[in-house]
């Protein structure tokens, strides 16, 4: 009789710890996306680009929605939804990172053309790899 | 015959094998026969002239005494001969109608003309290299000659024009020409700028003289920017803005640019927007410049395969290429520096010929309106202060203030200059 609560507690800890870690990782990923957004804005202040700015805005939005999806699944304690949301979050983040890399934001590489402003030159932006995000989630 | 030799504003004191001499002040002079005159004396005797306003509109300025001394020393050093003209030309030793003096001068001028004729081709090759227009200088000369005060020297306030072999050594209605006319002109490093209501001083006087030369009433040229000067300034701005090719070019005004009224422009700067070439893209870019989320950037025109749109009045300053904004007109062509084939026709994403043709027509109009030579300028030319057509890539290379390499990558490798200039000349 006395063992039951202990077992229940042990089960609770063992099952909740990964979930708590996922919740922390989702919060962390949200902060990473915020940093990516801010970095891209600084970059585009110097190198404005209609196409890149639109694409970046869409990718940021997709990543934020995906993170919200992970958190929603955690709140609902729905493991099936969580697995799907985690996959979408990783993919959305990977797409965002790839876009920022291709458009020169990560290395602060100059744009090729278009109007250029005299805003300060952007600095390189360091973002975690999609693999690191996947592992954390 | 009127010919001009221009003094540019680049380089150090270097005597080039071909005959150019760059002075420490940045002026450049060719090997030309020059007067051995006291220029300071001349300046002291000359007040504002009718040519002053003209000169200011062209961005010329009065050289400083130091520059002039330097120029004069260098000119003497390199000249194949000098002409003892101070007394003669300033009237200290010459009476008008003094046939002996005129004969002596005629002899010297014949020698000068002979030298000039022998070196004409060489001189004009270099003039073309320097590339400054010579036509307006003659006008200045005419203005000044009309004053009839000094013979043999034509000075415009803001430009100094030496005519060693064209002497107006006459007076009282008679007029004698000798040989070829040569001019030396210093170009201003600071273009004339409009002043603001309440401003006072020499800059206001210069601006007022410019307004008067354009036919506006400013009351008295007194160096005070009052109501009349303000009204004239606004009227001039309206006239210049109205001169935009608005009949065929729709204006979608950009949100961010410097709202000013330039009176001179030196450069046409070509860009590529880095978009695939598709109908409607030029409009999207123009609307982006104009929209609530507009970037801190703009261009005067956006050119697509289907239309040309105006975003910034030509007299104002667009923000597109640091280093060449304040004296350039910026043209964004839809296309991609690394991908577009600017000679290719068709409707695919990288067929740039339709865009380039529209841009060429537009550039021709700009060059006509702003008296800009139709020629390519590379980075070296830009640093030498030449006027003409250039690219964002060249601006980047010249001033290192921007970093882009459009519309044809570094060194304009992918931009078909020959074909573009041919199209511009065709108009």
Coordinates of C-alpha atoms in Angstrom, one line a residue:
Chain A
X1 CA 0.0 0.0 0.0
X2 CA 2.8 2.3 0.8
X3 CA 4.7 1.5 -2.4
X4 CA 2.0 2.6 -4.7
X5 CA 2.4 6.3 -4.2
X6 CA 6.1 6.0 -4.6
X7 CA 5.7 4.0 -7.8
X8 CA 3.2 6.5 -9.0
X9 CA 5.6 9.4 -8.2
X10 CA 8.5 7.6 -9.9
X11 CA 6.4 7.0 -13.0
X12 CA 5.3 10.6 -13.0
X13 CA 8.9 11.9 -12.8
X14 CA 10.2 9.6 -15.4
X15 CA 7.4 10.4 -17.8
X16 CA 7.3 14.2 -17.1
X17 CA 11.0 14.9 -17.2
X18 CA 11.3 14.5 -21.0
X19 CA 8.2 16.5 -21.5
X20 CA 9.6 19.3 -19.3
X21 CA 12.8 19.1 -21.4
X22 CA 10.8 19.4 -24.6
X23 CA 8.9 22.4 -23.1
X24 CA 12.3 24.1 -22.3
X25 CA 13.6 23.3 -25.7
X26 CA 10.5 24.8 -27.3
X27 CA 11.1 28.0 -25.3
X28 CA 14.7 28.0 -26.3
X29 CA 13.8 27.5 -30.0
X30 CA 11.4 30.4 -29.7
X31 CA 14.3 32.6 -28.5
X32 CA 16.5 31.3 -31.4
X33 CA 13.8 32.3 -33.8
X34 CA 13.6 35.8 -32.2
X35 CA 17.4 36.1 -32.6
X36 CA 17.1 35.0 -36.3
X37 CA 14.4 37.5 -36.9
X38 CA 16.4 40.4 -35.3
X39 CA 19.5 39.4 -37.2
X40 CA 17.7 39.3 -40.5
X41 CA 16.2 42.7 -39.8
X42 CA 19.6 44.2 -39.1
X43 CA 20.9 42.6 -42.3
X44 CA 18.1 43.9 -44.4
X45 CA 18.4 47.4 -43.1
X46 CA 21.7 47.5 -44.9
X47 CA 20.7 45.2 -47.8
X48 CA 17.0 45.6 -48.4
X49 CA 15.5 43.0 -50.7
X50 CA 11.8 42.7 -51.4
X51 CA 12.1 39.0 -52.2
X52 CA 14.4 38.0 -49.3
X53 CA 12.5 40.0 -46.8
X54 CA 9.2 38.5 -47.8
X55 CA 10.7 35.0 -47.8
X56 CA 12.3 35.5 -44.4
X57 CA 9.0 36.9 -42.9
X58 CA 7.2 33.8 -44.1
X59 CA 9.9 31.4 -42.8
X60 CA 9.9 33.2 -39.4
X61 CA 6.1 32.9 -39.2
X62 CA 6.2 29.2 -40.1
X63 CA 8.8 28.5 -37.4
X64 CA 6.9 30.5 -34.8
X65 CA 3.7 28.6 -35.6
X66 CA 5.5 25.3 -35.4
X67 CA 6.9 26.2 -32.0
X68 CA 3.4 27.1 -30.8
X69 CA 2.3 23.8 -32.1
X70 CA 4.8 21.9 -30.0
X71 CA 3.7 23.9 -26.9
X72 CA 0.0 23.2 -27.7
X73 CA 0.7 19.5 -27.9
X74 CA 2.5 19.6 -24.6
X75 CA -0.4 21.4 -22.9
X76 CA -2.8 18.8 -24.5
X77 CA -0.5 16.0 -23.5
X78 CA -1.2 14.5 -26.9
X79 CA 1.9 12.4 -27.8
X80 CA 0.8 11.9 -31.4
X81 CA 0.3 15.6 -31.9
X82 CA 3.6 16.3 -30.2
X83 CA 5.6 14.0 -32.4
X84 CA 4.1 15.7 -35.5
X85 CA 4.6 19.2 -34.1
X86 CA 8.2 18.4 -33.2
X87 CA 8.9 17.2 -36.7
X88 CA 7.3 20.4 -38.2
X89 CA 9.3 22.6 -35.8
X90 CA 12.6 21.0 -36.8
X91 CA 11.7 21.2 -40.5
X92 CA 10.5 24.8 -40.2
X93 CA 13.6 25.8 -38.4
X94 CA 15.9 24.1 -40.9
X95 CA 14.2 25.9 -43.7
X96 CA 14.6 29.2 -42.0
X97 CA 18.2 28.6 -41.3
X98 CA 18.9 27.5 -44.8
X99 CA 17.2 30.6 -46.1
X100 CA 19.2 32.9 -43.9
X101 CA 22.4 31.1 -44.9
X102 CA 21.5 31.4 -48.6
X103 CA 20.7 35.0 -48.4
X104 CA 24.0 35.9 -46.7
X105 CA 22.5 36.8 -43.3
X106 CA 24.4 34.2 -41.3
X107 CA 27.8 35.2 -42.6
X108 CA 26.9 38.8 -43.0
X109 CA 27.8 38.3 -46.6
X110 CA 26.9 41.3 -48.8
X111 CA 23.9 41.1 -51.1
X112 CA 24.7 41.1 -54.8
X113 CA 22.5 44.0 -55.9
X114 CA 19.6 46.2 -55.4
X115 CA 19.5 49.5 -53.5
X116 CA 21.9 49.6 -50.6
X117 CA 21.6 51.8 -47.6
X118 CA 24.2 53.4 -45.4
X119 CA 23.0 51.5 -42.3
X120 CA 25.7 49.8 -40.3
X121 CA 27.2 46.7 -41.8
X122 CA 25.6 43.6 -40.2
X123 CA 27.6 41.2 -38.2
X124 CA 27.6 37.4 -38.6
X125 CA 24.7 35.6 -36.9
X126 CA 25.4 32.3 -35.2
X127 CA 22.4 29.9 -35.0
X128 CA 22.2 26.3 -33.8
X129 CA 22.1 23.6 -36.4
X130 CA 18.8 21.9 -37.2
X131 CA 20.4 18.7 -35.8
X132 CA 21.0 20.4 -32.4
X133 CA 17.4 21.6 -32.4
X134 CA 16.1 18.2 -33.3
X135 CA 18.1 16.6 -30.5
X136 CA 16.8 19.2 -28.0
X137 CA 13.2 18.7 -29.0
Chain B
X1 CA 37.5 77.9 -83.5
X2 CA 37.0 77.3 -79.8
X3 CA 38.8 74.6 -77.9
X4 CA 39.0 73.9 -74.2
X5 CA 41.4 72.3 -71.9
X6 CA 40.0 71.3 -68.6
X7 CA 41.7 71.0 -65.2
X8 CA 40.3 68.1 -63.3
X9 CA 40.3 67.5 -59.6
X10 CA 42.2 64.3 -59.1
X11 CA 45.7 63.1 -58.7
X12 CA 48.9 64.4 -57.1
X13 CA 51.8 66.3 -58.7
X14 CA 52.8 64.0 -61.5
X15 CA 54.1 64.7 -64.9
X16 CA 52.8 61.9 -67.1
X17 CA 54.8 60.7 -70.0
X18 CA 52.0 61.6 -72.3
X19 CA 52.0 65.2 -71.1
X20 CA 49.4 65.4 -68.4
X21 CA 50.4 67.1 -65.2
X22 CA 48.5 66.5 -62.0
X23 CA 49.0 69.2 -59.4
X24 CA 49.1 68.7 -55.6
X25 CA 45.8 70.4 -55.3
X26 CA 44.2 67.8 -57.5
X27 CA 44.1 69.9 -60.6
X28 CA 45.3 68.5 -63.8
X29 CA 46.8 70.4 -66.7
X30 CA 47.9 69.5 -70.2
X31 CA 51.0 70.7 -71.9
X32 CA 49.6 73.9 -73.3
X33 CA 51.0 77.3 -74.0
X34 CA 49.8 79.6 -71.3
X35 CA 50.0 83.2 -70.3
X36 CA 52.7 84.5 -68.1
X37 CA 50.3 86.8 -66.3
X38 CA 49.7 87.8 -62.7
X39 CA 46.5 86.0 -62.0
X40 CA 46.0 87.5 -58.6
X41 CA 46.1 90.9 -60.2
X42 CA 43.4 89.8 -62.6
X43 CA 41.2 88.5 -59.8
X44 CA 41.7 91.6 -57.9
X45 CA 40.4 93.6 -60.8
X46 CA 37.5 91.4 -61.6
X47 CA 34.2 91.5 -59.8
X48 CA 31.2 89.4 -60.4
X49 CA 30.6 88.9 -64.1
X50 CA 27.5 88.1 -66.2
X51 CA 29.1 84.7 -66.6
X52 CA 29.1 84.1 -62.9
X53 CA 25.6 82.8 -62.8
X54 CA 26.2 80.6 -65.8
X55 CA 29.3 79.2 -64.3
X56 CA 27.6 78.3 -61.0
X57 CA 24.8 76.5 -62.8
X58 CA 27.5 74.3 -64.3
X59 CA 29.1 73.7 -61.0
X60 CA 32.3 75.6 -61.7
X61 CA 34.0 77.6 -59.1
X62 CA 36.6 80.2 -58.6
X63 CA 40.0 78.6 -57.9
X64 CA 41.7 79.7 -54.8
X65 CA 44.7 81.9 -55.1
X66 CA 46.9 79.0 -54.0
X67 CA 45.5 76.8 -56.6
X68 CA 45.9 79.4 -59.2
X69 CA 49.5 80.1 -58.2
X70 CA 50.2 76.4 -58.3
X71 CA 48.5 76.0 -61.6
X72 CA 50.4 78.9 -63.0
X73 CA 53.8 77.6 -61.8
X74 CA 53.1 74.2 -63.2
X75 CA 51.8 75.6 -66.5
X76 CA 55.0 77.7 -66.9
X77 CA 57.1 74.7 -66.1
X78 CA 55.6 72.5 -68.7
X79 CA 54.6 75.0 -71.4
X80 CA 56.7 74.9 -74.5
X81 CA 56.8 78.6 -74.4
X82 CA 55.2 81.4 -72.5
X83 CA 53.6 84.6 -73.6
X84 CA 54.6 87.8 -72.0
X85 CA 51.1 89.0 -71.7
X86 CA 50.5 90.5 -68.3
X87 CA 51.3 94.0 -69.3
X88 CA 49.7 93.6 -72.6
X89 CA 46.5 92.0 -71.4
X90 CA 46.0 94.0 -68.3
X91 CA 46.6 97.2 -70.2
X92 CA 49.6 98.3 -68.2
X93 CA 51.8 98.6 -71.2
X94 CA 49.4 98.4 -74.0
X95 CA 47.2 101.0 -75.4
X96 CA 44.2 99.8 -77.2
X97 CA 44.9 100.1 -80.9
X98 CA 48.7 99.9 -80.3
X99 CA 49.5 98.2 -83.5
X100 CA 53.1 97.3 -82.4
X101 CA 51.8 95.5 -79.4
X102 CA 49.1 93.8 -81.4
X103 CA 51.6 92.8 -84.0
X104 CA 53.9 91.3 -81.3
X105 CA 50.9 89.5 -79.8
X106 CA 49.9 88.3 -83.3
X107 CA 53.3 86.8 -83.8
X108 CA 53.2 85.0 -80.5
X109 CA 49.7 83.8 -81.2
X110 CA 50.7 82.5 -84.6
X111 CA 53.3 80.4 -82.8
X112 CA 50.8 79.3 -80.3
X113 CA 48.3 78.4 -82.9
X114 CA 50.9 76.4 -84.8
X115 CA 51.7 74.5 -81.7
X116 CA 48.0 73.9 -81.0
X117 CA 47.3 72.8 -84.5
X118 CA 50.2 70.3 -84.3
X119 CA 48.9 68.9 -81.1
X120 CA 45.2 69.2 -81.7
X121 CA 44.5 65.5 -82.0
X122 CA 46.5 64.7 -79.0
X123 CA 44.9 67.4 -77.0
X124 CA 41.4 66.4 -77.9
X125 CA 42.1 62.7 -77.2
X126 CA 43.0 63.8 -73.7
X127 CA 40.1 66.2 -73.5
X128 CA 37.9 63.3 -74.3
X129 CA 39.6 61.3 -71.7
X130 CA 39.0 63.9 -69.1
X131 CA 35.6 64.1 -70.6
X132 CA 34.4 67.5 -69.5
X133 CA 32.1 69.3 -71.8
X134 CA 33.6 72.2 -73.5
X135 CA 30.6 73.8 -75.2
X136 CA 29.4 75.9 -72.2
X137 CA 32.8 77.4 -71.7
X138 CA 32.5 79.2 -74.9
X139 CA 29.3 80.6 -73.7
X140 CA 31.0 81.9 -70.7
X141 CA 33.6 83.4 -72.9
X142 CA 31.0 85.2 -74.9
X143 CA 29.3 86.5 -71.7
X144 CA 32.6 87.8 -70.5
X145 CA 33.7 89.2 -73.8
X146 CA 30.4 91.1 -73.8
X147 CA 31.6 92.8 -70.7
X148 CA 34.5 94.1 -72.7
X149 CA 36.6 94.8 -69.6
X150 CA 39.7 92.6 -69.9
X151 CA 41.1 91.5 -73.3
X152 CA 42.6 88.2 -73.8
X153 CA 41.5 86.7 -70.6
X154 CA 38.1 85.4 -70.1
X155 CA 37.1 84.7 -66.6
X156 CA 33.8 83.4 -65.3
X157 CA 33.2 83.5 -61.6
X158 CA 33.8 80.0 -60.8
X159 CA 35.8 79.1 -63.8
X160 CA 39.0 80.6 -65.1
X161 CA 39.4 80.6 -68.8
X162 CA 42.7 81.4 -70.4
X163 CA 42.8 82.2 -74.0
X164 CA 46.4 82.6 -74.9
X165 CA 45.9 82.6 -78.6
X166 CA 42.6 84.4 -78.9
X167 CA 43.2 87.9 -78.0
X168 CA 40.5 90.5 -77.9
X169 CA 43.2 93.1 -78.2
X170 CA 40.9 95.7 -79.4
X171 CA 38.3 98.0 -78.2
X172 CA 35.9 100.7 -79.2
X173 CA 33.9 98.4 -81.4
X174 CA 36.8 96.8 -83.2
X175 CA 37.4 93.2 -82.6
X176 CA 40.4 91.0 -83.5
X177 CA 40.6 87.3 -83.2
X178 CA 43.8 85.4 -83.3
X179 CA 44.0 81.7 -83.6
X180 CA 42.5 79.0 -81.5
X181 CA 41.0 79.5 -78.2
X182 CA 42.0 77.4 -75.2
X183 CA 40.4 77.5 -71.9
X184 CA 41.3 76.1 -68.5
X185 CA 38.5 75.4 -66.2
X186 CA 38.4 74.3 -62.6
X187 CA 35.4 72.3 -61.7
X188 CA 33.7 72.7 -58.4
X189 CA 34.0 69.9 -55.9
X190 CA 30.8 71.2 -54.3
X191 CA 27.8 71.4 -56.5
X192 CA 25.6 74.4 -56.1
X193 CA 22.9 73.8 -53.5
X194 CA 19.7 75.6 -52.8
X195 CA 19.7 77.6 -49.6
X196 CA 16.8 77.7 -47.1
X197 CA 14.5 80.5 -45.9
X198 CA 16.4 82.6 -43.4
X199 CA 19.9 81.6 -44.6
X200 CA 22.4 84.4 -45.2
X201 CA 25.8 84.7 -46.8
X202 CA 27.8 83.9 -49.9
X203 CA 26.1 80.6 -50.5
X204 CA 22.7 82.5 -50.7
X205 CA 24.2 85.0 -53.1
X206 CA 25.4 82.2 -55.3
X207 CA 22.0 80.5 -55.2
X208 CA 20.3 83.8 -55.9
X209 CA 22.5 84.4 -58.9
X210 CA 21.6 80.9 -60.1
X211 CA 17.9 81.7 -59.8
X212 CA 18.3 84.9 -61.7
X213 CA 20.2 83.1 -64.4
X214 CA 17.2 80.7 -64.7
X215 CA 14.9 83.7 -65.2
X216 CA 13.4 84.0 -61.6
X217 CA 13.0 87.2 -59.7
X218 CA 14.7 87.2 -56.3
X219 CA 14.6 91.0 -55.8
X220 CA 18.1 92.0 -55.0
X221 CA 21.0 89.6 -55.0
X222 CA 21.8 90.5 -51.4
X223 CA 22.8 87.1 -49.8
X224 CA 19.6 87.0 -47.7
X225 CA 17.2 84.1 -48.4
X226 CA 13.9 85.9 -48.0
X227 CA 10.4 85.4 -49.3
X228 CA 11.2 86.2 -52.9
X229 CA 14.2 83.9 -53.0
X230 CA 12.1 81.2 -51.4
X231 CA 9.3 81.6 -53.9
X232 CA 11.8 81.5 -56.8
X233 CA 13.4 78.4 -55.3
X234 CA 10.0 76.6 -55.1
X235 CA 9.1 77.7 -58.6
X236 CA 12.4 76.2 -59.9
X237 CA 11.8 73.0 -58.0
X238 CA 8.3 72.7 -59.4
X239 CA 9.7 73.3 -62.9
X240 CA 12.4 70.7 -62.5
X241 CA 9.9 68.2 -61.0
X242 CA 7.5 68.9 -63.9
X243 CA 10.3 68.1 -66.3
X244 CA 10.1 64.4 -65.3
X245 CA 9.0 62.2 -68.1
X246 CA 5.6 61.8 -66.4
X247 CA 3.6 61.4 -69.6
X248 CA 4.9 57.9 -70.0
X249 CA 6.3 57.1 -66.6
X250 CA 3.9 56.6 -63.7
X251 CA 5.1 58.0 -60.4
X252 CA 4.8 55.7 -57.3
X253 CA 6.6 57.9 -54.9
X254 CA 9.1 56.2 -52.6
X255 CA 8.7 56.8 -48.9
X256 CA 12.4 57.3 -48.1
X257 CA 14.6 59.7 -50.0
X258 CA 16.2 63.1 -49.6
X259 CA 13.7 65.8 -50.6
X260 CA 15.9 68.4 -52.1
X261 CA 16.3 70.2 -55.4
X262 CA 19.5 69.4 -57.1
X263 CA 20.6 71.6 -59.9
X264 CA 23.3 69.3 -61.3
X265 CA 23.7 65.6 -61.5
X266 CA 26.9 63.9 -62.6
X267 CA 26.1 60.2 -62.7
X268 CA 23.5 57.7 -63.9
X269 CA 24.0 54.6 -61.7
X270 CA 22.7 51.2 -62.9
X271 CA 21.5 48.5 -60.5
X272 CA 19.7 45.2 -60.7
X273 CA 16.9 44.4 -58.3
X274 CA 18.0 40.7 -57.9
X275 CA 14.6 39.5 -58.9
X276 CA 13.6 37.1 -61.7
X277 CA 12.5 39.0 -64.8
X278 CA 8.7 38.8 -64.8
X279 CA 6.0 41.3 -65.7
X280 CA 4.8 43.2 -62.7
X281 CA 8.0 42.9 -60.7
X282 CA 9.0 46.5 -61.3
X283 CA 5.7 47.6 -59.9
X284 CA 6.1 45.3 -56.9
X285 CA 9.5 46.9 -56.2
X286 CA 8.2 50.4 -56.6
X287 CA 5.2 49.7 -54.3
X288 CA 7.6 48.2 -51.8
X289 CA 9.7 51.5 -51.9
X290 CA 6.4 53.4 -51.3
X291 CA 4.7 51.1 -48.8
X292 CA 4.3 51.3 -45.1
X293 CA 7.1 48.8 -44.6
X294 CA 9.4 50.6 -47.1
X295 CA 13.1 50.0 -46.6
X296 CA 15.5 52.9 -45.9
X297 CA 16.3 52.8 -49.6
X298 CA 14.9 53.9 -52.9
X299 CA 15.7 54.5 -56.5
X300 CA 14.7 57.2 -59.0
X301 CA 13.4 54.6 -61.5
X302 CA 12.5 50.9 -61.5
X303 CA 12.7 49.3 -64.9
X304 CA 11.0 46.0 -65.7
X305 CA 10.3 44.1 -68.9
X306 CA 6.9 45.6 -69.2
X307 CA 7.1 49.1 -67.7
X308 CA 9.2 51.9 -66.2
X309 CA 8.1 53.5 -63.0
X310 CA 9.4 56.6 -61.3
X311 CA 9.8 56.5 -57.6
X312 CA 11.9 59.6 -56.8
X313 CA 12.0 63.0 -58.6
X314 CA 15.2 63.3 -60.5
X315 CA 16.1 66.5 -58.7
X316 CA 15.9 64.7 -55.3
X317 CA 18.3 62.2 -53.9
X318 CA 17.5 58.5 -53.9
X319 CA 19.1 56.2 -51.3
X320 CA 20.7 53.4 -53.3
X321 CA 24.4 53.5 -53.6
X322 CA 26.4 55.1 -50.7
X323 CA 29.1 57.1 -52.3
X324 CA 27.1 58.0 -55.4
X325 CA 23.7 59.1 -54.0
X326 CA 24.1 62.8 -53.8
X327 CA 25.3 63.3 -57.3
X328 CA 23.7 60.3 -59.1
X329 CA 20.4 59.2 -60.6
X330 CA 19.7 55.6 -59.5
X331 CA 18.0 53.1 -61.9
X332 CA 16.9 49.7 -60.6
X333 CA 16.6 47.2 -63.4
X334 CA 14.7 44.0 -62.7
X335 CA 17.2 41.2 -63.1
X336 CA 19.9 39.3 -61.3
X337 CA 23.6 40.1 -61.6
X338 CA 24.8 36.5 -61.5
X339 CA 22.0 35.1 -63.7
X340 CA 20.5 37.5 -66.1
X341 CA 21.6 37.4 -69.7
X342 CA 21.2 41.1 -70.5
X343 CA 21.4 40.4 -74.3
X344 CA 18.8 37.6 -74.3
X345 CA 15.3 38.2 -75.6
X346 CA 12.3 36.2 -74.7
X347 CA 10.0 35.8 -71.7
X348 CA 12.0 33.6 -69.4
X349 CA 13.2 34.7 -66.0
X350 CA 16.7 35.6 -67.1
X351 CA 16.1 37.3 -70.5
X352 CA 17.3 40.8 -69.8
X353 CA 17.2 42.4 -73.2
X354 CA 13.7 43.8 -72.9
X355 CA 14.7 45.5 -69.6
X356 CA 18.0 46.8 -70.9
X357 CA 16.2 48.4 -73.9
X358 CA 13.8 50.2 -71.7
X359 CA 16.6 51.3 -69.4
X360 CA 18.6 52.6 -72.4
X361 CA 15.7 54.8 -73.5
X362 CA 15.3 56.1 -70.0
X363 CA 19.0 56.8 -69.6
X364 CA 19.1 58.7 -72.8
X365 CA 16.4 61.1 -71.6
X366 CA 18.2 61.6 -68.3
X367 CA 21.5 62.3 -70.0
X368 CA 19.8 64.9 -72.2
X369 CA 18.0 66.6 -69.3
X370 CA 21.1 66.7 -67.1
X371 CA 23.8 67.2 -69.8
X372 CA 25.5 64.0 -68.8
X373 CA 27.9 62.5 -71.3
X374 CA 26.8 59.1 -72.7
X375 CA 29.8 57.0 -71.8
X376 CA 30.9 54.3 -69.4
X377 CA 32.6 55.3 -66.2
X378 CA 34.7 52.7 -64.3
X379 CA 35.9 53.1 -60.7
X380 CA 39.0 55.1 -61.7
X381 CA 36.8 57.5 -63.8
X382 CA 34.5 58.0 -60.8
X383 CA 37.5 58.9 -58.5
X384 CA 38.7 61.3 -61.2
X385 CA 35.4 63.1 -60.9
X386 CA 34.2 62.3 -64.4
X387 CA 30.5 62.5 -65.4
X388 CA 28.7 59.7 -67.2
X389 CA 27.0 56.4 -66.7
X390 CA 28.2 53.8 -64.2
X391 CA 27.1 50.8 -62.2
X392 CA 26.6 50.0 -58.5
X393 CA 29.6 47.7 -58.9
X394 CA 31.9 50.5 -60.0
X395 CA 30.6 52.7 -57.2
X396 CA 31.4 50.0 -54.7
X397 CA 34.9 49.6 -56.1
X398 CA 35.5 53.4 -56.2
X399 CA 34.4 54.6 -52.8
X400 CA 34.2 51.4 -50.8
X401 CA 31.1 52.7 -49.1
X402 CA 28.8 50.2 -50.6
X403 CA 29.3 46.5 -51.2
X404 CA 27.0 45.5 -54.0
X405 CA 28.2 44.4 -57.5
X406 CA 25.1 44.8 -59.6
X407 CA 24.0 44.7 -62.4
X408 CA 26.8 42.7 -63.9
X409 CA 29.0 41.4 -61.1
X410 CA 32.4 42.7 -60.1
X411 CA 34.2 44.7 -62.8
X412 CA 30.9 44.8 -64.7
X413 CA 31.9 41.4 -66.3
X414 CA 28.4 40.4 -67.1
X415 CA 27.0 43.9 -68.1
X416 CA 27.1 44.4 -71.9
X417 CA 28.4 48.0 -71.9
X418 CA 28.9 48.3 -75.7
X419 CA 25.4 47.3 -76.5
X420 CA 23.9 49.3 -73.8
X421 CA 25.7 52.5 -74.8
X422 CA 24.8 51.9 -78.4
X423 CA 21.1 51.7 -77.4
X424 CA 21.4 54.8 -75.3
X425 CA 22.9 56.7 -78.2
X426 CA 20.1 55.5 -80.4
X427 CA 17.7 56.9 -77.8

